């Protein structure tokens, strides 16, 4: 299997990374947190004008018609910039479900232009993120997904992530748009992608700090103990990225084994972001979790995503059921085919 990124994909990813670096730095994160809005109209317009809301929408409905692999690479960049705007849930998770359901062409076109936004109810714990401002809601009932065109608003809930807006579960109603497992798999995939981006950002911050913070007359990055922490984090990132791309490709191709690949990627990315966050805190002299240090925005997002769309125990149980339970063929003829 060829995991090399094509030049076109690399150019798209670079353009998104450059745009976010210019408009969504630490100053923007602190401003969004301070004013309590947690969202930016300017950023929302910018992401729409770049075509990201229509990334997966078919060209016939005004989108770009790209793949889940492309979306996963963009989600990494959204994680790297700690973007709180609900682009992933809306344009990367809801759109494939609506395409598979059929008959939702008008809504898909409206998502691409930013005139419609779809919130998602987590089928595991029932929470809904960013329901305020959403025109539609996809929620689970009895294993099926229902599309509600006039969703009620739920009670606001606290989140460890200050830029994450959660609401309590609301009653599911509306048109049937598919099985709930599809929502969980797509959402877990993109939570994993953001986890990889968060880890890469935290490693970069820790590395930069290790270059300028001195002790005993030299940068702390010159000490072997600090180097080991950073090198281990870099290696873990390299191991997690292929799992993410494998899961995205399996889901795109509709493989029966896709849920196992998604759970594997979610586990690897969540563990990665958590461990890199811990290493970055230590490099920052154990001050990385405080509000004064920028790192805390990325670390708290990693904590929030670790439990979203199925926690560690949930995804371990899915892998266990497939591998130990015997439903997933394993061995050289299958694992390396």
XYZ file of C-alpha atoms in Angstrom:
337
model
C 0.000 0.000 0.000
C 1.412 3.366 -1.055
C 1.073 6.025 1.689
C 3.116 8.667 -0.108
C 1.383 12.044 -0.291
C 0.964 13.370 -3.846
C 2.209 16.841 -4.774
C -1.362 18.132 -5.132
C -2.297 16.879 -1.672
C 0.882 18.300 -0.170
C 0.167 21.683 -1.774
C -3.374 21.719 -0.363
C -2.131 20.825 3.111
C 0.602 23.466 2.952
C -1.887 26.158 1.915
C -4.191 25.334 4.842
C -1.247 25.254 7.266
C 0.018 28.633 6.045
C -3.459 30.186 6.237
C -4.069 28.977 9.794
C -0.588 30.055 10.886
C -1.456 33.555 9.721
C -4.932 33.939 11.230
C -5.188 31.445 14.093
C -2.196 31.831 16.349
C -2.004 31.940 20.123
C -3.262 35.521 20.207
C -6.475 34.434 18.445
C -6.934 31.478 20.818
C -6.553 33.703 23.867
C -8.937 36.302 22.401
C -11.614 33.681 21.666
C -11.265 32.331 25.199
C -11.324 35.783 26.800
C -14.477 37.035 25.049
C -16.322 33.766 25.650
C -17.417 33.367 22.018
C -14.919 30.582 21.251
C -15.749 31.120 17.566
C -14.617 33.551 14.864
C -16.763 34.801 11.967
C -13.584 35.798 10.115
C -12.133 32.298 10.401
C -15.453 30.713 9.395
C -15.562 32.839 6.230
C -11.926 32.100 5.469
C -12.365 28.330 5.756
C -15.441 28.516 3.513
C -13.646 30.640 0.896
C -10.791 28.113 0.845
C -13.339 25.451 -0.104
C -12.831 23.370 3.036
C -16.536 23.215 3.871
C -17.088 21.653 0.465
C -13.980 19.459 0.501
C -15.988 16.200 0.496
C -19.141 17.558 -1.147
C -19.530 16.236 -4.732
C -18.679 18.665 -7.521
C -22.292 18.482 -8.726
C -23.328 20.185 -5.472
C -20.593 22.824 -5.672
C -17.930 21.016 -3.670
C -14.453 19.731 -4.448
C -15.340 16.030 -4.283
C -12.098 15.001 -2.567
C -11.489 11.916 -0.412
C -11.430 11.029 3.281
C -7.623 10.813 3.069
C -7.523 14.454 1.915
C -9.890 15.429 4.736
C -7.790 13.538 7.307
C -4.689 15.466 6.229
C -6.592 18.762 6.594
C -7.914 17.676 10.006
C -4.302 17.201 11.128
C -3.704 20.875 10.296
C -6.847 21.923 12.183
C -5.507 20.044 15.204
C -2.076 21.612 14.785
C -3.673 25.087 15.000
C -6.126 23.987 17.765
C -9.031 25.274 15.651
C -12.269 25.130 17.614
C -14.521 26.055 14.685
C -16.840 23.032 14.090
C -15.572 22.385 10.558
C -14.625 18.749 11.158
C -17.973 17.566 12.553
C -19.893 19.478 9.935
C -17.980 19.149 6.672
C -15.860 16.022 7.211
C -18.135 13.752 9.289
C -21.697 14.726 8.374
C -21.112 15.108 4.619
C -20.084 11.456 3.898
C -23.108 10.268 5.882
C -25.462 12.502 3.890
C -23.901 11.399 0.580
C -24.382 7.740 1.538
C -27.978 8.398 2.589
C -28.869 9.950 -0.778
C -31.490 12.578 -1.519
C -29.648 15.320 0.442
C -28.229 17.269 -2.521
C -29.698 20.615 -1.439
C -28.318 20.297 2.084
C -24.888 19.260 0.776
C -24.783 22.344 -1.430
C -25.768 24.545 1.502
C -23.009 23.035 3.678
C -20.431 23.807 0.980
C -21.454 27.475 0.863
C -21.733 27.828 4.623
C -25.509 28.383 4.549
C -26.182 25.203 6.541
C -24.363 23.567 9.418
C -24.956 20.100 10.863
C -24.265 19.263 14.521
C -23.673 15.673 15.627
C -24.893 13.840 18.701
C -22.350 11.380 20.074
C -23.970 7.904 19.992
C -21.749 6.746 22.898
C -22.497 9.419 25.538
C -25.231 11.498 23.877
C -23.363 14.822 24.030
C -23.694 17.351 21.216
C -20.956 19.818 20.280
C -21.782 23.237 18.781
C -25.529 22.716 18.580
C -26.069 26.469 18.932
C -25.824 27.929 15.451
C -26.484 24.595 13.742
C -29.329 24.363 11.230
C -29.534 20.552 11.428
C -28.746 17.788 13.892
C -27.854 14.152 13.258
C -28.721 12.056 16.317
C -28.932 8.328 17.057
C -32.018 6.344 18.037
C -32.161 2.543 18.158
C -29.002 2.193 16.095
C -30.207 4.526 13.322
C -29.260 8.118 12.543
C -32.036 10.700 12.250
C -31.607 14.076 10.510
C -33.493 16.853 12.298
C -34.001 20.090 10.305
C -35.205 22.058 13.365
C -33.213 20.787 16.362
C -34.051 21.827 19.923
C -31.283 23.281 22.059
C -29.871 21.216 24.924
C -28.514 22.297 28.314
C -24.973 23.681 28.183
C -22.283 21.412 29.692
C -18.778 22.162 30.942
C -15.761 20.831 29.035
C -12.105 20.514 29.991
C -11.422 22.367 26.719
C -12.341 26.064 27.203
C -13.053 26.468 23.466
C -15.332 23.439 23.186
C -19.090 24.068 23.444
C -21.036 21.027 24.640
C -24.755 20.527 25.110
C -26.703 17.776 26.876
C -28.454 15.095 24.782
C -31.631 16.086 22.930
C -34.393 13.849 21.570
C -33.598 12.315 18.169
C -36.156 12.858 15.416
C -36.324 13.368 11.662
C -35.416 11.447 8.512
C -33.406 8.211 8.621
C -29.919 8.790 7.125
C -28.130 5.556 8.006
C -26.656 3.391 10.740
C -25.114 4.941 13.850
C -21.883 2.938 13.453
C -21.059 5.023 10.373
C -21.229 8.226 12.430
C -19.003 6.789 15.138
C -16.378 5.541 12.681
C -16.141 8.798 10.734
C -16.086 10.964 13.861
C -13.475 8.790 15.589
C -11.299 8.923 12.469
C -11.236 12.711 12.444
C -10.750 12.936 16.214
C -7.649 10.788 15.631
C -6.467 13.097 12.845
C -6.758 16.140 15.080
C -4.886 14.230 17.800
C -1.922 13.735 15.478
C -1.901 17.463 14.664
C -2.132 18.397 18.330
C 0.824 16.125 19.124
C 2.935 17.633 16.354
C 2.150 21.150 17.600
C 2.994 20.303 21.222
C 6.260 18.660 20.173
C 7.184 21.789 18.188
C 6.415 24.045 21.174
C 8.435 21.861 23.544
C 11.365 21.743 21.114
C 11.349 25.520 20.636
C 11.258 26.054 24.410
C 14.132 23.587 24.936
C 16.267 25.705 22.589
C 15.812 28.978 24.497
C 15.443 27.878 28.131
C 18.886 27.667 29.694
C 20.133 25.874 32.789
C 23.710 25.560 33.997
C 24.714 27.943 31.225
C 23.344 25.968 28.278
C 19.977 25.272 26.581
C 18.038 22.485 28.299
C 17.648 20.862 24.870
C 21.324 19.932 25.033
C 20.661 17.601 27.990
C 20.262 13.955 27.092
C 17.197 13.429 29.301
C 15.307 16.195 27.467
C 16.470 14.937 24.063
C 15.108 11.469 24.865
C 11.662 12.870 25.701
C 11.486 14.809 22.440
C 12.903 11.984 20.306
C 10.404 9.497 21.740
C 7.578 11.899 20.917
C 8.824 12.295 17.332
C 9.004 8.507 16.871
C 5.474 8.038 18.253
C 4.137 10.556 15.720
C 5.746 8.658 12.845
C 4.060 5.444 14.030
C 0.614 7.044 14.416
C 0.400 8.786 11.016
C 0.296 5.576 8.866
C -2.422 4.116 11.102
C -4.515 7.224 10.534
C -4.091 7.127 6.747
C -4.796 3.370 6.702
C -8.051 3.947 8.589
C -9.091 6.794 6.273
C -8.431 4.660 3.185
C -10.288 1.658 4.637
C -13.308 3.823 5.437
C -13.174 5.451 2.004
C -13.135 2.025 0.335
C -15.899 0.674 2.572
C -13.828 -2.277 3.795
C -15.425 -4.607 6.340
C -12.318 -4.161 8.495
C -12.619 -0.347 8.512
C -14.037 -0.095 12.086
C -10.991 -1.984 13.434
C -8.581 0.296 11.569
C -10.464 3.345 12.871
C -10.294 2.105 16.464
C -6.579 1.339 16.061
C -5.948 4.856 14.722
C -8.068 6.478 17.459
C -6.185 4.587 20.176
C -2.775 5.399 18.731
C -3.555 9.078 18.181
C -5.185 9.606 21.581
C -2.297 7.900 23.387
C 0.131 9.886 21.253
C -1.410 13.275 22.026
C -1.691 12.442 25.721
C 1.937 11.266 26.045
C 3.383 14.138 23.972
C 1.388 16.559 26.146
C 2.948 15.049 29.274
C 6.434 15.261 27.770
C 5.854 18.889 26.738
C 4.701 19.762 30.257
C 7.902 18.304 31.681
C 10.079 20.157 29.172
C 8.318 23.367 30.232
C 9.434 22.696 33.808
C 6.029 21.259 34.808
C 4.459 24.676 34.111
C 2.955 23.659 30.762
C -0.523 23.112 32.163
C -0.869 26.651 33.535
C -2.889 29.327 31.741
C 0.211 31.516 31.301
C 1.833 28.893 29.058
C 0.317 28.581 25.556
C 0.689 24.808 25.591
C -2.415 24.363 27.724
C -4.785 25.069 24.789
C -3.414 22.102 22.822
C -3.128 19.841 25.847
C -6.744 20.414 26.948
C -7.981 19.767 23.397
C -6.067 16.468 23.445
C -7.694 15.518 26.756
C -11.153 16.350 25.387
C -10.694 14.401 22.144
C -9.293 11.361 23.978
C -12.728 10.667 25.429
C -14.783 11.816 22.437
C -16.394 9.320 20.046
C -15.465 6.342 22.201
C -12.827 6.344 24.930
C -9.780 4.082 25.192
C -11.723 1.172 26.721
C -14.404 1.388 24.017
C -11.955 1.165 21.114
C -9.827 -1.513 22.812
C -12.985 -3.602 23.190
C -13.756 -3.230 19.460
C -10.239 -4.371 18.515
C -10.393 -7.226 21.013
C -13.722 -8.415 19.622
C -12.361 -8.380 16.050
C -8.897 -9.880 16.649
C -9.467 -12.264 19.559
C -13.066 -12.890 18.573
C -11.915 -14.104 15.175
C -13.965 -11.856 12.884
C -10.805 -10.146 11.524
C -8.487 -12.406 9.456
C -4.911 -11.993 10.708
C -1.534 -13.372 9.682
C 1.004 -12.563 6.940
C -1.456 -13.238 4.110
C -3.873 -10.662 5.499
C -1.953 -8.172 7.647
C 0.629 -7.378 4.972
C -1.488 -7.905 1.842
